[in-house]
mmCIF file of C-alpha atoms (C1' of nucleotides) in Angstrom:
data_model
loop_
_atom_site.group_PDB
_atom_site.id
_atom_site.type_symbol
_atom_site.label_atom_id
_atom_site.label_comp_id
_atom_site.label_asym_id
_atom_site.label_seq_id
_atom_site.Cartn_x
_atom_site.Cartn_y
_atom_site.Cartn_z
ATOM 1 C CA MET A 2 -4.071 -113.536 108.816
ATOM 2 C CA LYS A 3 -2.596 -113.007 105.438
ATOM 3 C CA GLY A 4 -5.263 -113.980 102.980
ATOM 4 C CA VAL A 5 -7.871 -111.510 104.122
ATOM 5 C CA THR A 6 -7.124 -108.420 102.075
ATOM 6 C CA LYS A 7 -7.814 -109.664 98.611
ATOM 7 C CA LYS A 8 -9.936 -106.889 97.255
ATOM 8 C CA PRO A 9 -7.615 -105.430 94.630
ATOM 9 C CA GLN A 10 -7.096 -108.860 93.107
ATOM 10 C CA GLU A 11 -10.823 -109.434 92.825
ATOM 11 C CA ASN A 12 -11.375 -106.050 91.265
ATOM 12 C CA ALA A 13 -8.641 -106.731 88.817
ATOM 13 C CA ALA A 14 -10.119 -110.056 87.879
ATOM 14 C CA SER A 15 -13.589 -108.665 87.301
ATOM 15 C CA ASN A 16 -12.284 -105.880 85.112
ATOM 16 C CA LEU A 17 -10.125 -108.193 83.072
ATOM 17 C CA ASP A 18 -12.967 -110.112 81.513
ATOM 18 C CA ALA A 19 -12.245 -112.110 78.422
ATOM 19 C CA VAL A 20 -14.398 -110.042 76.097
ATOM 20 C CA LYS A 21 -12.742 -106.798 77.066
ATOM 21 C CA ILE A 22 -9.298 -108.332 76.722
ATOM 22 C CA LYS A 23 -10.110 -109.671 73.275
ATOM 23 C CA TRP A 24 -11.307 -106.266 72.159
ATOM 24 C CA PHE A 25 -8.300 -104.552 73.684
ATOM 25 C CA HIS A 26 -6.002 -106.983 72.000
ATOM 26 C CA HIS A 27 -7.601 -106.659 68.612
ATOM 27 C CA ARG A 28 -7.653 -102.881 68.690
ATOM 28 C CA LEU A 29 -4.088 -102.534 69.873
ATOM 29 C CA SER A 30 -2.725 -105.088 67.444
ATOM 30 C CA THR A 31 -4.316 -103.231 64.583
ATOM 31 C CA TRP A 32 -2.826 -99.992 65.843
ATOM 32 C CA GLY A 33 0.545 -101.685 66.179
ATOM 33 C CA THR A 34 0.690 -102.966 62.626
ATOM 34 C CA GLN A 35 0.696 -99.427 61.294
ATOM 35 C CA ASN A 36 2.264 -97.355 64.055
ATOM 36 C CA LEU A 37 5.266 -99.144 65.486
ATOM 37 C CA ARG A 38 8.298 -96.887 65.663
ATOM 38 C CA ASP A 39 11.428 -97.799 63.832
ATOM 39 C CA PHE A 40 14.571 -97.897 65.949
ATOM 40 C CA PRO A 41 17.900 -99.427 64.962
ATOM 41 C CA TRP A 42 17.749 -102.009 67.751
ATOM 42 C CA ARG A 43 14.456 -103.206 66.351
ATOM 43 C CA GLN A 44 16.028 -104.140 63.059
ATOM 44 C CA THR A 45 18.311 -106.755 64.524
ATOM 45 C CA CYS A 46 17.960 -109.991 66.380
ATOM 46 C CA ASP A 47 21.569 -109.939 67.486
ATOM 47 C CA SER A 48 21.255 -110.579 71.192
ATOM 48 C CA TYR A 49 24.354 -108.523 71.937
ATOM 49 C CA ALA A 50 22.951 -105.478 70.185
ATOM 50 C CA ILE A 51 19.674 -105.884 72.012
ATOM 51 C CA LEU A 52 21.423 -106.292 75.342
ATOM 52 C CA VAL A 53 23.278 -103.045 74.723
ATOM 53 C CA ALA A 54 20.133 -101.241 73.644
ATOM 54 C CA GLU A 55 18.147 -102.357 76.667
ATOM 55 C CA HIS A 56 20.863 -101.124 78.990
ATOM 56 C CA LEU A 57 20.945 -97.738 77.328
ATOM 57 C CA LEU A 58 17.168 -97.473 77.219
ATOM 58 C CA GLN A 59 16.698 -97.794 80.958
ATOM 59 C CA LYS A 60 15.141 -94.615 82.243
ATOM 60 C CA THR A 61 16.089 -92.939 79.019
ATOM 61 C CA ASP A 62 14.054 -91.698 76.103
ATOM 62 C CA ALA A 63 14.536 -93.850 73.009
ATOM 63 C CA VAL A 64 15.118 -90.880 70.722
ATOM 64 C CA THR A 65 18.142 -89.715 72.708
ATOM 65 C CA VAL A 66 19.543 -93.231 72.765
ATOM 66 C CA VAL A 67 19.634 -93.652 68.978
ATOM 67 C CA PRO A 68 22.872 -91.793 68.142
ATOM 68 C CA ILE A 69 24.690 -93.188 71.162
ATOM 69 C CA TYR A 70 23.562 -96.687 70.344
ATOM 70 C CA LYS A 71 24.849 -96.385 66.791
ATOM 71 C CA ALA A 72 28.189 -95.024 67.937
ATOM 72 C CA PHE A 73 28.398 -97.753 70.531
ATOM 73 C CA LEU A 74 27.916 -100.592 68.079
ATOM 74 C CA PHE A 75 30.290 -98.965 65.635
ATOM 75 C CA LYS A 76 32.993 -98.834 68.260
ATOM 76 C CA TYR A 77 32.164 -102.127 69.983
ATOM 77 C CA PRO A 78 30.459 -104.287 67.367
ATOM 78 C CA THR A 79 30.737 -107.467 69.410
ATOM 79 C CA LEU A 80 30.886 -108.629 72.979
ATOM 80 C CA GLU A 81 34.580 -109.385 72.537
ATOM 81 C CA ASN A 82 35.215 -105.785 71.510
ATOM 82 C CA LEU A 83 33.364 -104.548 74.541
ATOM 83 C CA VAL A 84 35.350 -106.523 77.093
ATOM 84 C CA LYS A 85 38.519 -105.138 75.570
ATOM 85 C CA ALA A 86 37.250 -101.584 75.853
ATOM 86 C CA SER A 87 38.772 -98.974 78.085
ATOM 87 C CA ILE A 88 36.307 -98.012 80.775
ATOM 88 C CA ASP A 89 37.179 -94.365 80.303
ATOM 89 C CA GLU A 90 36.360 -94.379 76.629
ATOM 90 C CA LEU A 91 33.202 -96.345 77.266
ATOM 91 C CA SER A 92 32.122 -93.873 79.945
ATOM 92 C CA GLU A 93 32.851 -90.981 77.637
ATOM 93 C CA LEU A 94 30.671 -92.502 74.954
ATOM 94 C CA LEU A 95 27.721 -93.012 77.291
ATOM 95 C CA LYS A 96 28.118 -89.715 79.094
ATOM 96 C CA PRO A 97 25.390 -87.801 77.225
ATOM 97 C CA LEU A 98 22.824 -90.268 78.516
ATOM 98 C CA GLY A 99 23.513 -89.508 82.170
ATOM 99 C CA LEU A 100 23.144 -92.188 84.834
ATOM 100 C CA TYR A 101 26.884 -92.789 84.680
ATOM 101 C CA PHE A 102 26.887 -96.107 86.489
ATOM 102 C CA ARG A 103 25.641 -97.751 83.319
ATOM 103 C CA ALA A 104 29.038 -97.902 81.650
ATOM 104 C CA GLU A 105 30.431 -100.001 84.456
ATOM 105 C CA ARG A 106 27.371 -102.222 84.633
ATOM 106 C CA LEU A 107 27.360 -102.886 80.938
ATOM 107 C CA TYR A 108 31.043 -103.635 80.956
ATOM 108 C CA GLN A 109 30.723 -106.046 83.877
ATOM 109 C CA CYS A 110 27.819 -107.637 82.119
ATOM 110 C CA ALA A 111 29.980 -108.311 79.075
ATOM 111 C CA ARG A 112 32.827 -109.623 81.191
ATOM 112 C CA ILE A 113 30.640 -112.095 83.034
ATOM 113 C CA ILE A 114 29.054 -113.319 79.820
ATOM 114 C CA ILE A 115 32.488 -113.969 78.383
ATOM 115 C CA GLU A 116 33.783 -115.667 81.497
ATOM 116 C CA GLN A 117 30.763 -117.640 82.612
ATOM 117 C CA TYR A 118 28.821 -118.213 79.433
ATOM 118 C CA GLY A 119 31.610 -118.528 76.897
ATOM 119 C CA GLY A 120 30.603 -115.284 75.235
ATOM 120 C CA LYS A 121 27.077 -116.423 74.553
ATOM 121 C CA ILE A 122 24.340 -114.184 75.924
ATOM 122 C CA PRO A 123 22.220 -116.299 78.259
ATOM 123 C CA ASN A 124 18.721 -116.817 76.955
ATOM 124 C CA SER A 125 16.791 -117.362 80.141
ATOM 125 C CA GLU A 126 15.196 -114.748 82.333
ATOM 126 C CA LYS A 127 16.695 -116.341 85.413
ATOM 127 C CA GLN A 128 20.252 -116.207 84.156
ATOM 128 C CA LEU A 129 19.896 -112.694 82.780
ATOM 129 C CA LEU A 130 18.596 -111.479 86.132
ATOM 130 C CA GLU A 131 21.910 -112.307 87.735
ATOM 131 C CA LEU A 132 23.813 -109.936 85.494
ATOM 132 C CA PRO A 133 24.530 -106.405 86.708
ATOM 133 C CA GLY A 134 22.089 -103.765 85.518
ATOM 134 C CA ILE A 135 19.499 -106.297 84.444
ATOM 135 C CA GLY A 136 16.256 -106.401 86.365
ATOM 136 C CA LYS A 137 12.977 -108.061 85.561
ATOM 137 C CA TYR A 138 11.965 -105.647 82.851
ATOM 138 C CA THR A 139 15.259 -105.774 80.985
ATOM 139 C CA ALA A 140 15.595 -109.530 81.323
ATOM 140 C CA ARG A 141 12.195 -110.119 79.819
ATOM 141 C CA ALA A 142 12.680 -107.481 77.162
ATOM 142 C CA ILE A 143 15.808 -109.304 76.022
ATOM 143 C CA CYS A 144 14.104 -112.687 76.138
ATOM 144 C CA SER A 145 11.146 -111.505 74.088
ATOM 145 C CA GLN A 146 13.067 -109.398 71.567
ATOM 146 C CA ALA A 147 16.241 -111.398 71.095
ATOM 147 C CA PHE A 148 15.031 -114.925 71.778
ATOM 148 C CA SER A 149 11.375 -114.779 70.742
ATOM 149 C CA GLN A 150 10.201 -115.973 74.120
ATOM 150 C CA PRO A 151 6.581 -115.313 75.095
ATOM 151 C CA LEU A 152 7.363 -113.129 78.093
ATOM 152 C CA ALA A 153 5.302 -110.063 78.877
ATOM 153 C CA VAL A 154 6.982 -106.912 80.165
ATOM 154 C CA LEU A 155 5.824 -104.231 82.557
ATOM 155 C CA ASP A 156 7.351 -100.795 82.396
ATOM 156 C CA THR A 157 5.666 -97.531 83.220
ATOM 157 C CA ASN A 158 4.129 -97.312 79.757
ATOM 158 C CA VAL A 159 2.499 -100.698 80.085
ATOM 159 C CA ALA A 160 1.477 -99.992 83.670
ATOM 160 C CA ARG A 161 -0.176 -96.741 82.679
ATOM 161 C CA ILE A 162 -2.138 -98.357 79.862
ATOM 162 C CA LEU A 163 -3.345 -101.169 82.096
ATOM 163 C CA GLU A 164 -4.293 -98.845 84.919
ATOM 164 C CA ARG A 165 -6.242 -96.554 82.664
ATOM 165 C CA PHE A 166 -7.977 -98.972 80.352
ATOM 166 C CA PHE A 167 -8.831 -101.642 82.898
ATOM 167 C CA GLY A 168 -9.292 -99.244 85.775
ATOM 168 C CA LEU A 169 -6.596 -100.870 87.853
ATOM 169 C CA GLN A 170 -4.872 -99.162 90.711
ATOM 170 C CA GLY A 171 -1.208 -100.081 90.886
ATOM 171 C CA GLU A 172 1.144 -99.359 93.724
ATOM 172 C CA ARG A 173 3.491 -96.411 93.637
ATOM 173 C CA VAL A 174 6.363 -98.444 92.271
ATOM 174 C CA LYS A 175 4.682 -100.077 89.319
ATOM 175 C CA SER A 176 7.540 -102.409 88.522
ATOM 176 C CA ARG A 177 6.991 -104.105 91.866
ATOM 177 C CA CYS A 178 3.226 -104.301 91.624
ATOM 178 C CA LYS A 179 1.994 -107.852 91.493
ATOM 179 C CA ILE A 180 -1.430 -106.999 90.170
ATOM 180 C CA LEU A 181 -0.018 -105.124 87.218
ATOM 181 C CA TRP A 182 2.463 -107.855 86.396
ATOM 182 C CA ARG A 183 -0.324 -110.367 86.499
ATOM 183 C CA ALA A 184 -2.470 -108.188 84.276
ATOM 184 C CA ALA A 185 0.382 -107.739 81.809
ATOM 185 C CA GLU A 186 0.729 -111.497 81.562
ATOM 186 C CA THR A 187 -2.979 -112.047 81.296
ATOM 187 C CA ILE A 188 -3.430 -109.716 78.359
ATOM 188 C CA ALA A 189 -0.377 -110.905 76.437
ATOM 189 C CA PRO A 190 -1.105 -113.046 73.391
ATOM 190 C CA ASP A 191 0.464 -116.471 73.248
ATOM 191 C CA LYS A 192 2.339 -115.789 70.048
ATOM 192 C CA LYS A 193 4.449 -112.865 68.838
ATOM 193 C CA VAL A 194 4.792 -111.431 72.320
ATOM 194 C CA GLY A 195 7.896 -109.540 71.235
ATOM 195 C CA LYS A 196 5.879 -107.478 68.812
ATOM 196 C CA TRP A 197 3.061 -107.155 71.306
ATOM 197 C CA ASN A 198 5.473 -105.731 73.865
ATOM 198 C CA LEU A 199 6.683 -103.164 71.364
ATOM 199 C CA THR A 200 3.109 -102.267 70.573
ATOM 200 C CA LEU A 201 2.360 -101.529 74.222
ATOM 201 C CA LEU A 202 5.567 -99.536 74.645
ATOM 202 C CA ASP A 203 4.884 -97.396 71.608
ATOM 203 C CA PHE A 204 1.230 -96.972 72.367
ATOM 204 C CA GLY A 205 2.131 -95.730 75.836
ATOM 205 C CA ALA A 206 4.736 -93.389 74.430
ATOM 206 C CA MET A 207 2.646 -92.018 71.571
ATOM 207 C CA VAL A 208 -1.031 -92.203 72.520
ATOM 208 C CA CYS A 209 -1.607 -93.215 76.127
ATOM 209 C CA ARG A 210 1.062 -90.784 77.286
ATOM 210 C CA ALA A 211 1.686 -89.842 80.879
ATOM 211 C CA LYS A 212 0.953 -86.230 80.133
ATOM 212 C CA ASN A 213 -1.660 -85.153 77.617
ATOM 213 C CA PRO A 214 -2.837 -88.557 76.470
ATOM 214 C CA LEU A 215 -4.496 -88.462 73.048
ATOM 215 C CA CYS A 216 -7.815 -89.838 74.240
ATOM 216 C CA ASN A 217 -9.624 -88.169 71.363
ATOM 217 C CA ASP A 218 -7.574 -90.139 68.849
ATOM 218 C CA CYS A 219 -7.312 -93.313 70.867
ATOM 219 C CA PRO A 220 -8.562 -96.580 69.374
ATOM 220 C CA LEU A 221 -9.281 -97.817 72.896
ATOM 221 C CA SER A 222 -11.352 -94.918 74.170
ATOM 222 C CA ALA A 223 -14.723 -96.557 73.600
ATOM 223 C CA LYS A 224 -14.099 -99.069 76.352
ATOM 224 C CA CYS A 225 -11.471 -97.283 78.392
ATOM 225 C CA ASP A 226 -12.212 -96.793 82.069
ATOM 226 C CA TYR A 227 -10.028 -93.721 82.134
ATOM 227 C CA VAL A 228 -12.031 -91.866 79.501
ATOM 228 C CA GLN A 229 -15.245 -92.662 81.308
ATOM 229 C CA ILE A 230 -14.024 -91.426 84.638
ATOM 230 C CA GLN A 231 -11.983 -88.452 83.538
ATOM 231 C CA PRO A 232 -13.405 -85.315 85.166
ATOM 232 C CA ASN A 233 -11.909 -82.272 83.494
ATOM 233 C CA ASP A 234 -8.808 -82.635 81.459
ATOM 234 C CA SER A 235 -9.705 -85.150 78.834
ATOM 235 C CA LYS A 236 -13.200 -83.726 78.503
ATOM 236 C CA LYS A 237 -11.589 -80.482 77.562
ATOM 237 C CA ILE A 238 -9.350 -82.227 75.108
ATOM 238 C CA LEU A 239 -12.201 -84.203 73.647
ATOM 239 C CA LEU A 240 -14.252 -81.061 73.315
ATOM 240 C CA SER A 241 -11.565 -78.987 71.694
ATOM 241 C CA SER A 242 -10.661 -81.712 69.262
ATOM 242 C CA SER A 243 -14.258 -82.199 68.233
ATOM 243 C CA LEU A 244 -14.344 -78.557 67.204
ATOM 244 C CA LYS A 245 -11.696 -78.834 64.573
ATOM 245 C "C1'" DA B 5 10.601 -75.540 89.020
ATOM 246 C "C1'" DT B 6 8.764 -80.190 88.235
ATOM 247 C "C1'" DC B 7 7.920 -84.395 85.997
ATOM 248 C "C1'" DC B 8 9.444 -88.684 83.846
ATOM 249 C "C1'" DG B 9 11.872 -93.176 83.951
ATOM 250 C "C1'" DG B 10 14.778 -99.220 85.868
ATOM 251 C "C1'" DA B 11 17.918 -101.186 88.943
ATOM 252 C "C1'" DC B 12 19.960 -101.404 93.173
ATOM 253 C "C1'" DC B 13 21.082 -100.708 97.947
ATOM 254 C "C1'" DA B 14 20.073 -99.399 102.764
ATOM 255 C "C1'" DT C 27 9.949 -99.939 100.747
ATOM 256 C "C1'" DG C 28 12.083 -95.338 99.674
ATOM 257 C "C1'" DG C 29 15.854 -92.832 98.136
ATOM 258 C "C1'" DT C 30 19.243 -92.230 94.534
ATOM 259 C "C1'" DC C 31 21.303 -91.869 89.975
ATOM 260 C "C1'" DC C 32 20.925 -88.119 85.251
ATOM 261 C "C1'" DG C 33 19.375 -85.389 81.187
ATOM 262 C "C1'" DG C 34 15.617 -83.835 78.535
ATOM 263 C "C1'" DA C 35 11.006 -82.129 78.113
ATOM 264 C "C1'" DT C 36 7.623 -78.994 79.707
#
DNA sequence: ATCCGGACCA
DNA sequence: TGGTCCGGAT
């Protein structure tokens, strides 16, 4: 008896109606055209640079990554430079970011790409997933940013937006939640998904934040389930902001 | 003191 | 599936 408990899926489907998605998409796209943040890894389509950035960005705030990323590319401007690096120096460079295993993973990543792919970063999600330190999020981030592939991503920012706006209830580990992945794919446009992904990331980081979301200034609040249901906190915020 | 965040391994 | 890895923000 596997197919019996289908309720969450049905709820999700009913909340993800086409009209609401269209509205969501239009509002967010407009927001994105004027609010996207400017990071150095967003000014390149060099797949190596993007691979490096995505490694460093895992579980790490983008602002703290910036100086390390710049130093990294200065010291190891190409994949070939990276495989020739000393692990100690590489570790030292990445140290301020914590999560020390990343130096090794990134290095192994580079080595495998040299050895198995002739130094060319693989451009398929499936191949990227086999590299150390690259999971579903990172693989799809690379595919959408570096190779312009129409692949949606789901990180905690995206998950939070989807849960709040569409009233979805994800599992504790969002990255493994099928409903949220499905929702992320459903709401993605069929063109310019790379930019769309960035829009969601930035919107989650700047407006639909984990703590103290800016519901009063949110272009989605009119149709957001979260605003409707919010008991205390956001009411207070809405109230106080309406007084200024 | 506690929260926040991807990949990986047990 | 749940614990672990880290620093920074609050």
